[in-house]
Amino acid sequence: MSDINHIDKKPLIRQIIRIKNMICNCCKVSVRELLEQHGIKVEELELGYAVVLYKGSEMSLEKMDTLLKKLGMGIIKTREDQMIEKIKQAVVDLVHHMNNVNSIVRKSDYLVEKLGMSYQQLSKAFSHHESITLEKYIILNKIERIKELIDQNEFSLTEIAYMMDYSSVHYLSGQFKKYTGYSVSDYKVGLAGSKTSLDQIGQD
DNA sequence: CCGCCCGCAGATCATCCTTA
DNA sequence: TAAGGATGATCTGCGGGCGG
């Protein structure tokens, strides 16, 4: 009797979950692996969201959130959370995934166009939700991208400045030192600290 | 000569706050 | 919710120094 009821009460739930701090394909691999290890079928998986199928009696959103937090991620719950995550992904797209110089338009214009909200609204929501301003978040992402380009050792600092939409190499150099505490030269010879994970940007 | 770094002044922009 | 103003931060342009 109880066994029959137990089986009947195992409905499969299909749900879209929004996931924060997914910033690259490596994250997708990790998320899929983690969820499948816990019996969750992943039907679709993109940066920022997944379509999952799971047994309601064995798994819940809370449990999934706990699992994802082990990867530095988590499930987005409120509308504001979702908006902040969209802003972050737009910034990551802009800074890290656009190698075409011409595509790097004014950051605020790009975000306004991509998210369909005024810059004031975006900035206010971001500052309210995070410990840094939207502008600083963009700059910190650019610094991490610059570190990557320096590590690749393919471009001079002048070329990197041009690629990252700085008007001059000297301003890039100055901003790099301001935000990291060490110069580009120090970073190149390994005297400085390592790169920061994108999901840790802005978190003290 | 080239690449990198630094300082300064002025222009531009982002953010915050107030008001309607 | 949008508009406008104030303020501080960021960015640019110029000039110069240093080391390879």
mmCIF file of C-alpha atoms (C1' of nucleotides) in Angstrom:
data_model
loop_
_atom_site.group_PDB
_atom_site.id
_atom_site.type_symbol
_atom_site.label_atom_id
_atom_site.label_comp_id
_atom_site.label_asym_id
_atom_site.label_seq_id
_atom_site.Cartn_x
_atom_site.Cartn_y
_atom_site.Cartn_z
ATOM 1 C CA MET A 1 0.000 0.000 0.000
ATOM 2 C CA SER A 2 2.584 2.463 1.111
ATOM 3 C CA ASP A 3 4.916 1.250 -1.638
ATOM 4 C CA ILE A 4 2.310 1.893 -4.311
ATOM 5 C CA ASN A 5 1.664 5.346 -2.965
ATOM 6 C CA HIS A 6 5.376 5.985 -2.831
ATOM 7 C CA ILE A 7 5.777 5.132 -6.526
ATOM 8 C CA ASP A 8 2.731 7.181 -7.549
ATOM 9 C CA LYS A 9 4.045 10.211 -5.728
ATOM 10 C CA LYS A 10 7.220 10.431 -7.801
ATOM 11 C CA PRO A 11 6.129 12.796 -10.557
ATOM 12 C CA LEU A 12 8.814 14.057 -12.916
ATOM 13 C CA ILE A 13 9.145 17.809 -12.829
ATOM 14 C CA ARG A 14 10.383 19.680 -15.873
ATOM 15 C CA GLN A 15 11.590 23.162 -15.036
ATOM 16 C CA ILE A 16 13.657 26.050 -16.308
ATOM 17 C CA ILE A 17 16.156 27.218 -13.701
ATOM 18 C CA ARG A 18 18.160 30.423 -13.922
ATOM 19 C CA ILE A 19 21.740 29.956 -12.762
ATOM 20 C CA LYS A 20 24.007 32.775 -11.624
ATOM 21 C CA ASN A 21 27.773 33.097 -12.187
ATOM 22 C CA MET A 22 27.868 30.887 -15.291
ATOM 23 C CA ILE A 23 30.416 32.657 -17.428
ATOM 24 C CA CYS A 24 32.030 30.121 -19.776
ATOM 25 C CA ASN A 25 31.679 26.703 -21.386
ATOM 26 C CA CYS A 26 33.676 25.156 -18.536
ATOM 27 C CA CYS A 27 30.814 26.166 -16.228
ATOM 28 C CA LYS A 28 28.345 24.378 -18.503
ATOM 29 C CA VAL A 29 30.374 21.177 -18.334
ATOM 30 C CA SER A 30 30.638 21.363 -14.538
ATOM 31 C CA VAL A 31 26.939 22.092 -14.060
ATOM 32 C CA ARG A 32 25.833 19.247 -16.311
ATOM 33 C CA GLU A 33 28.180 16.820 -14.587
ATOM 34 C CA LEU A 34 27.059 17.862 -11.112
ATOM 35 C CA LEU A 35 23.328 17.738 -11.852
ATOM 36 C CA GLU A 36 23.502 14.397 -13.639
ATOM 37 C CA GLN A 37 25.486 12.917 -10.759
ATOM 38 C CA HIS A 38 22.461 13.660 -8.578
ATOM 39 C CA GLY A 39 19.910 12.103 -10.910
ATOM 40 C CA ILE A 40 18.794 15.303 -12.593
ATOM 41 C CA LYS A 41 18.324 15.071 -16.353
ATOM 42 C CA VAL A 42 19.595 18.137 -18.175
ATOM 43 C CA GLU A 43 17.547 18.654 -21.339
ATOM 44 C CA GLU A 44 19.003 21.996 -22.286
ATOM 45 C CA LEU A 45 21.900 24.000 -20.908
ATOM 46 C CA GLU A 46 23.076 27.467 -21.824
ATOM 47 C CA LEU A 47 24.967 30.187 -19.964
ATOM 48 C CA GLY A 48 22.562 31.464 -17.340
ATOM 49 C CA TYR A 49 19.853 28.842 -17.520
ATOM 50 C CA ALA A 50 19.059 25.140 -17.808
ATOM 51 C CA VAL A 51 16.021 23.030 -18.536
ATOM 52 C CA VAL A 52 16.025 20.153 -16.052
ATOM 53 C CA LEU A 53 13.920 17.079 -15.391
ATOM 54 C CA TYR A 54 13.866 15.634 -11.881
ATOM 55 C CA LYS A 55 11.802 13.630 -9.414
ATOM 56 C CA GLY A 56 10.017 15.961 -7.046
ATOM 57 C CA SER A 57 10.264 13.510 -4.171
ATOM 58 C CA GLU A 58 14.042 13.306 -4.400
ATOM 59 C CA MET A 59 15.155 16.713 -5.531
ATOM 60 C CA SER A 60 14.098 20.310 -5.016
ATOM 61 C CA LEU A 61 15.188 23.765 -6.090
ATOM 62 C CA GLU A 62 16.685 24.303 -2.632
ATOM 63 C CA LYS A 63 18.794 21.155 -2.974
ATOM 64 C CA MET A 64 19.880 22.147 -6.469
ATOM 65 C CA ASP A 65 20.822 25.587 -5.177
ATOM 66 C CA THR A 66 22.958 23.980 -2.461
ATOM 67 C CA LEU A 67 24.666 21.750 -5.036
ATOM 68 C CA LEU A 68 25.349 24.640 -7.406
ATOM 69 C CA LYS A 69 26.784 26.754 -4.606
ATOM 70 C CA LYS A 70 29.597 24.212 -4.343
ATOM 71 C CA LEU A 71 30.627 25.393 -7.822
ATOM 72 C CA GLY A 72 30.353 29.045 -6.843
ATOM 73 C CA MET A 73 27.032 29.323 -8.624
ATOM 74 C CA GLY A 74 23.415 29.178 -7.468
ATOM 75 C CA ILE A 75 19.813 29.455 -8.544
ATOM 76 C CA ILE A 76 18.476 32.930 -9.250
ATOM 77 C CA LYS A 77 15.190 33.504 -7.466
ATOM 78 C CA THR A 78 13.976 37.089 -7.689
ATOM 79 C CA ARG A 79 13.406 39.228 -10.762
ATOM 80 C CA GLU A 80 16.164 41.554 -9.607
ATOM 81 C CA ASP A 81 18.548 38.595 -9.275
ATOM 82 C CA GLN A 82 17.724 37.646 -12.851
ATOM 83 C CA MET A 83 18.290 41.168 -14.094
ATOM 84 C CA ILE A 84 21.640 41.487 -12.307
ATOM 85 C CA GLU A 85 22.704 38.176 -13.796
ATOM 86 C CA LYS A 86 21.739 39.349 -17.276
ATOM 87 C CA ILE A 87 23.776 42.514 -16.760
ATOM 88 C CA LYS A 88 26.789 40.495 -15.627
ATOM 89 C CA GLN A 89 26.554 38.162 -18.602
ATOM 90 C CA ALA A 90 26.220 41.090 -20.987
ATOM 91 C CA VAL A 91 29.395 42.586 -19.481
ATOM 92 C CA VAL A 92 31.256 39.280 -19.764
ATOM 93 C CA ASP A 93 30.095 38.932 -23.377
ATOM 94 C CA LEU A 94 31.196 42.440 -24.132
ATOM 95 C CA VAL A 95 34.630 42.249 -22.532
ATOM 96 C CA HIS A 96 35.681 38.626 -22.891
ATOM 97 C CA HIS A 97 33.906 37.239 -25.926
ATOM 98 C CA MET A 98 34.105 40.079 -28.437
ATOM 99 C CA ASN A 99 37.471 40.122 -30.156
ATOM 100 C CA ASN A 100 36.289 42.338 -32.973
ATOM 101 C CA VAL A 101 37.503 45.820 -32.075
ATOM 102 C CA ASN A 102 34.625 47.511 -33.884
ATOM 103 C CA SER A 103 32.125 45.687 -31.720
ATOM 104 C CA ILE A 104 33.399 47.359 -28.594
ATOM 105 C CA VAL A 105 31.098 50.342 -28.632
ATOM 106 C CA ARG A 106 30.427 52.479 -25.594
ATOM 107 C CA LYS A 107 29.751 50.047 -22.782
ATOM 108 C CA SER A 108 26.660 51.816 -21.551
ATOM 109 C CA ASP A 109 25.137 51.889 -25.059
ATOM 110 C CA TYR A 110 25.755 48.192 -25.495
ATOM 111 C CA LEU A 111 24.094 47.320 -22.179
ATOM 112 C CA VAL A 112 21.136 49.618 -22.812
ATOM 113 C CA GLU A 113 20.569 48.080 -26.225
ATOM 114 C CA LYS A 114 21.054 44.499 -25.065
ATOM 115 C CA LEU A 115 18.891 44.713 -21.930
ATOM 116 C CA GLY A 116 16.287 47.187 -23.112
ATOM 117 C CA MET A 117 16.491 49.420 -20.034
ATOM 118 C CA SER A 118 17.889 52.878 -19.417
ATOM 119 C CA TYR A 119 21.425 53.069 -18.124
ATOM 120 C CA GLN A 120 20.176 54.802 -14.979
ATOM 121 C CA GLN A 121 17.905 51.871 -14.193
ATOM 122 C CA LEU A 122 20.644 49.322 -14.838
ATOM 123 C CA SER A 123 23.224 51.218 -12.829
ATOM 124 C CA LYS A 124 20.888 51.800 -9.900
ATOM 125 C CA ALA A 125 19.808 48.164 -9.704
ATOM 126 C CA PHE A 126 23.368 46.929 -10.007
ATOM 127 C CA SER A 127 24.754 49.253 -7.318
ATOM 128 C CA HIS A 128 21.858 48.338 -5.034
ATOM 129 C CA HIS A 129 22.448 44.618 -5.473
ATOM 130 C CA GLU A 130 26.253 44.472 -5.605
ATOM 131 C CA SER A 131 29.005 46.019 -3.514
ATOM 132 C CA ILE A 132 30.479 47.874 -6.491
ATOM 133 C CA THR A 133 29.153 50.105 -9.247
ATOM 134 C CA LEU A 134 28.378 48.822 -12.727
ATOM 135 C CA GLU A 135 31.175 50.910 -14.128
ATOM 136 C CA LYS A 136 33.719 49.361 -11.762
ATOM 137 C CA TYR A 137 32.435 45.889 -12.577
ATOM 138 C CA ILE A 138 33.097 46.557 -16.267
ATOM 139 C CA ILE A 139 36.578 47.887 -15.515
ATOM 140 C CA LEU A 140 37.446 44.872 -13.341
ATOM 141 C CA ASN A 141 36.351 42.569 -16.150
ATOM 142 C CA LYS A 142 38.536 44.485 -18.572
ATOM 143 C CA ILE A 143 41.509 44.131 -16.202
ATOM 144 C CA GLU A 144 41.020 40.355 -16.111
ATOM 145 C CA ARG A 145 40.798 40.266 -19.911
ATOM 146 C CA ILE A 146 43.999 42.293 -20.144
ATOM 147 C CA LYS A 147 45.721 39.777 -17.845
ATOM 148 C CA GLU A 148 44.636 36.994 -20.188
ATOM 149 C CA LEU A 149 46.010 38.826 -23.222
ATOM 150 C CA ILE A 150 49.286 39.516 -21.409
ATOM 151 C CA ASP A 151 49.543 35.823 -20.494
ATOM 152 C CA GLN A 152 49.067 34.869 -24.150
ATOM 153 C CA ASN A 153 52.175 36.931 -24.909
ATOM 154 C CA GLU A 154 50.944 37.593 -28.464
ATOM 155 C CA PHE A 155 50.405 41.345 -28.265
ATOM 156 C CA SER A 156 52.295 44.369 -27.018
ATOM 157 C CA LEU A 157 50.663 46.506 -24.378
ATOM 158 C CA THR A 158 49.986 49.114 -27.060
ATOM 159 C CA GLU A 159 48.066 46.561 -29.122
ATOM 160 C CA ILE A 160 46.169 45.369 -26.043
ATOM 161 C CA ALA A 161 45.221 48.956 -25.213
ATOM 162 C CA TYR A 162 43.847 49.372 -28.725
ATOM 163 C CA MET A 163 41.995 46.053 -28.579
ATOM 164 C CA MET A 164 40.425 46.913 -25.238
ATOM 165 C CA ASP A 165 39.256 50.298 -26.467
ATOM 166 C CA TYR A 166 41.623 52.449 -24.428
ATOM 167 C CA SER A 167 42.702 55.660 -26.043
ATOM 168 C CA SER A 168 46.258 55.260 -24.872
ATOM 169 C CA VAL A 169 48.561 52.671 -23.454
ATOM 170 C CA HIS A 170 49.454 54.946 -20.595
ATOM 171 C CA TYR A 171 45.893 55.062 -19.350
ATOM 172 C CA LEU A 172 45.639 51.284 -19.529
ATOM 173 C CA SER A 173 48.849 51.048 -17.548
ATOM 174 C CA GLY A 174 47.597 53.501 -14.957
ATOM 175 C CA GLN A 175 44.247 51.811 -14.553
ATOM 176 C CA PHE A 176 45.872 48.390 -14.329
ATOM 177 C CA LYS A 177 48.074 49.564 -11.481
ATOM 178 C CA LYS A 178 45.223 51.337 -9.741
ATOM 179 C CA TYR A 179 42.992 48.284 -9.638
ATOM 180 C CA THR A 180 45.573 45.541 -9.135
ATOM 181 C CA GLY A 181 48.141 47.373 -7.027
ATOM 182 C CA TYR A 182 50.990 46.386 -9.351
ATOM 183 C CA SER A 183 52.220 47.486 -12.746
ATOM 184 C CA VAL A 184 51.933 45.562 -16.024
ATOM 185 C CA SER A 185 55.667 44.948 -15.898
ATOM 186 C CA ASP A 186 55.383 43.406 -12.443
ATOM 187 C CA TYR A 187 52.591 41.178 -13.673
ATOM 188 C CA LYS A 188 54.614 40.039 -16.671
ATOM 189 C CA VAL A 189 57.617 38.977 -14.584
ATOM 190 C CA GLY A 190 55.382 37.154 -12.166
ATOM 191 C CA LEU A 191 55.853 39.427 -9.185
ATOM 192 C CA ALA A 192 52.137 40.027 -8.958
ATOM 193 C CA GLY A 193 49.132 37.999 -7.928
ATOM 194 C CA SER A 194 47.198 35.634 -10.128
ATOM 195 C CA LYS A 195 44.059 36.205 -12.152
ATOM 196 C CA THR A 196 40.675 36.504 -10.519
ATOM 197 C CA SER A 197 37.864 34.158 -11.385
ATOM 198 C CA LEU A 198 35.126 36.076 -13.226
ATOM 199 C CA ASP A 199 32.500 35.077 -10.681
ATOM 200 C CA GLN A 200 34.669 36.557 -7.923
ATOM 201 C CA ILE A 201 34.935 39.986 -9.540
ATOM 202 C CA GLY A 202 33.565 42.640 -7.254
ATOM 203 C CA GLN A 203 33.453 40.373 -4.233
ATOM 204 C CA ASP A 204 35.744 41.341 -1.373
ATOM 205 C "C1'" DC B 1 63.919 53.905 -31.539
ATOM 206 C "C1'" DC B 2 60.538 51.427 -29.012
ATOM 207 C "C1'" DG B 3 57.863 50.064 -25.135
ATOM 208 C "C1'" DC B 4 56.579 51.184 -20.650
ATOM 209 C "C1'" DC B 5 55.584 54.253 -16.872
ATOM 210 C "C1'" DC B 6 54.243 58.696 -14.585
ATOM 211 C "C1'" DG B 7 52.097 63.470 -13.682
ATOM 212 C "C1'" DC B 8 48.941 67.031 -14.736
ATOM 213 C "C1'" DA B 9 44.916 69.650 -16.545
ATOM 214 C "C1'" DG B 10 40.723 69.659 -18.858
ATOM 215 C "C1'" DA B 11 36.831 67.097 -20.915
ATOM 216 C "C1'" DT B 12 33.546 63.606 -20.519
ATOM 217 C "C1'" DC B 13 30.843 60.275 -18.214
ATOM 218 C "C1'" DA B 14 28.551 57.578 -14.350
ATOM 219 C "C1'" DT B 15 26.220 57.902 -10.272
ATOM 220 C "C1'" DC B 16 23.300 59.731 -6.907
ATOM 221 C "C1'" DC B 17 19.735 62.644 -5.403
ATOM 222 C "C1'" DT B 18 15.791 65.585 -5.847
ATOM 223 C "C1'" DT B 19 11.700 67.005 -7.972
ATOM 224 C "C1'" DA B 20 7.580 66.698 -10.643
ATOM 225 C "C1'" DT C 1 9.078 56.725 -13.912
ATOM 226 C "C1'" DA C 2 11.538 60.252 -16.101
ATOM 227 C "C1'" DA C 3 14.150 64.488 -16.185
ATOM 228 C "C1'" DG C 4 17.595 67.491 -14.562
ATOM 229 C "C1'" DG C 5 21.400 69.059 -11.687
ATOM 230 C "C1'" DA C 6 25.526 68.290 -8.679
ATOM 231 C "C1'" DT C 7 29.452 65.810 -7.780
ATOM 232 C "C1'" DG C 8 33.065 62.691 -8.101
ATOM 233 C "C1'" DA C 9 35.351 59.332 -11.006
ATOM 234 C "C1'" DT C 10 37.105 58.177 -15.346
ATOM 235 C "C1'" DC C 11 39.251 59.179 -19.608
ATOM 236 C "C1'" DT C 12 42.144 61.776 -22.887
ATOM 237 C "C1'" DG C 13 45.990 64.393 -24.578
ATOM 238 C "C1'" DC C 14 50.372 66.194 -23.854
ATOM 239 C "C1'" DG C 15 54.945 66.074 -22.238
ATOM 240 C "C1'" DG C 16 58.774 63.768 -20.240
ATOM 241 C "C1'" DG C 17 61.856 60.076 -18.096
ATOM 242 C "C1'" DC C 18 63.863 55.409 -18.059
ATOM 243 C "C1'" DG C 19 65.738 51.089 -19.776
ATOM 244 C "C1'" DG C 20 66.700 47.695 -23.453
#
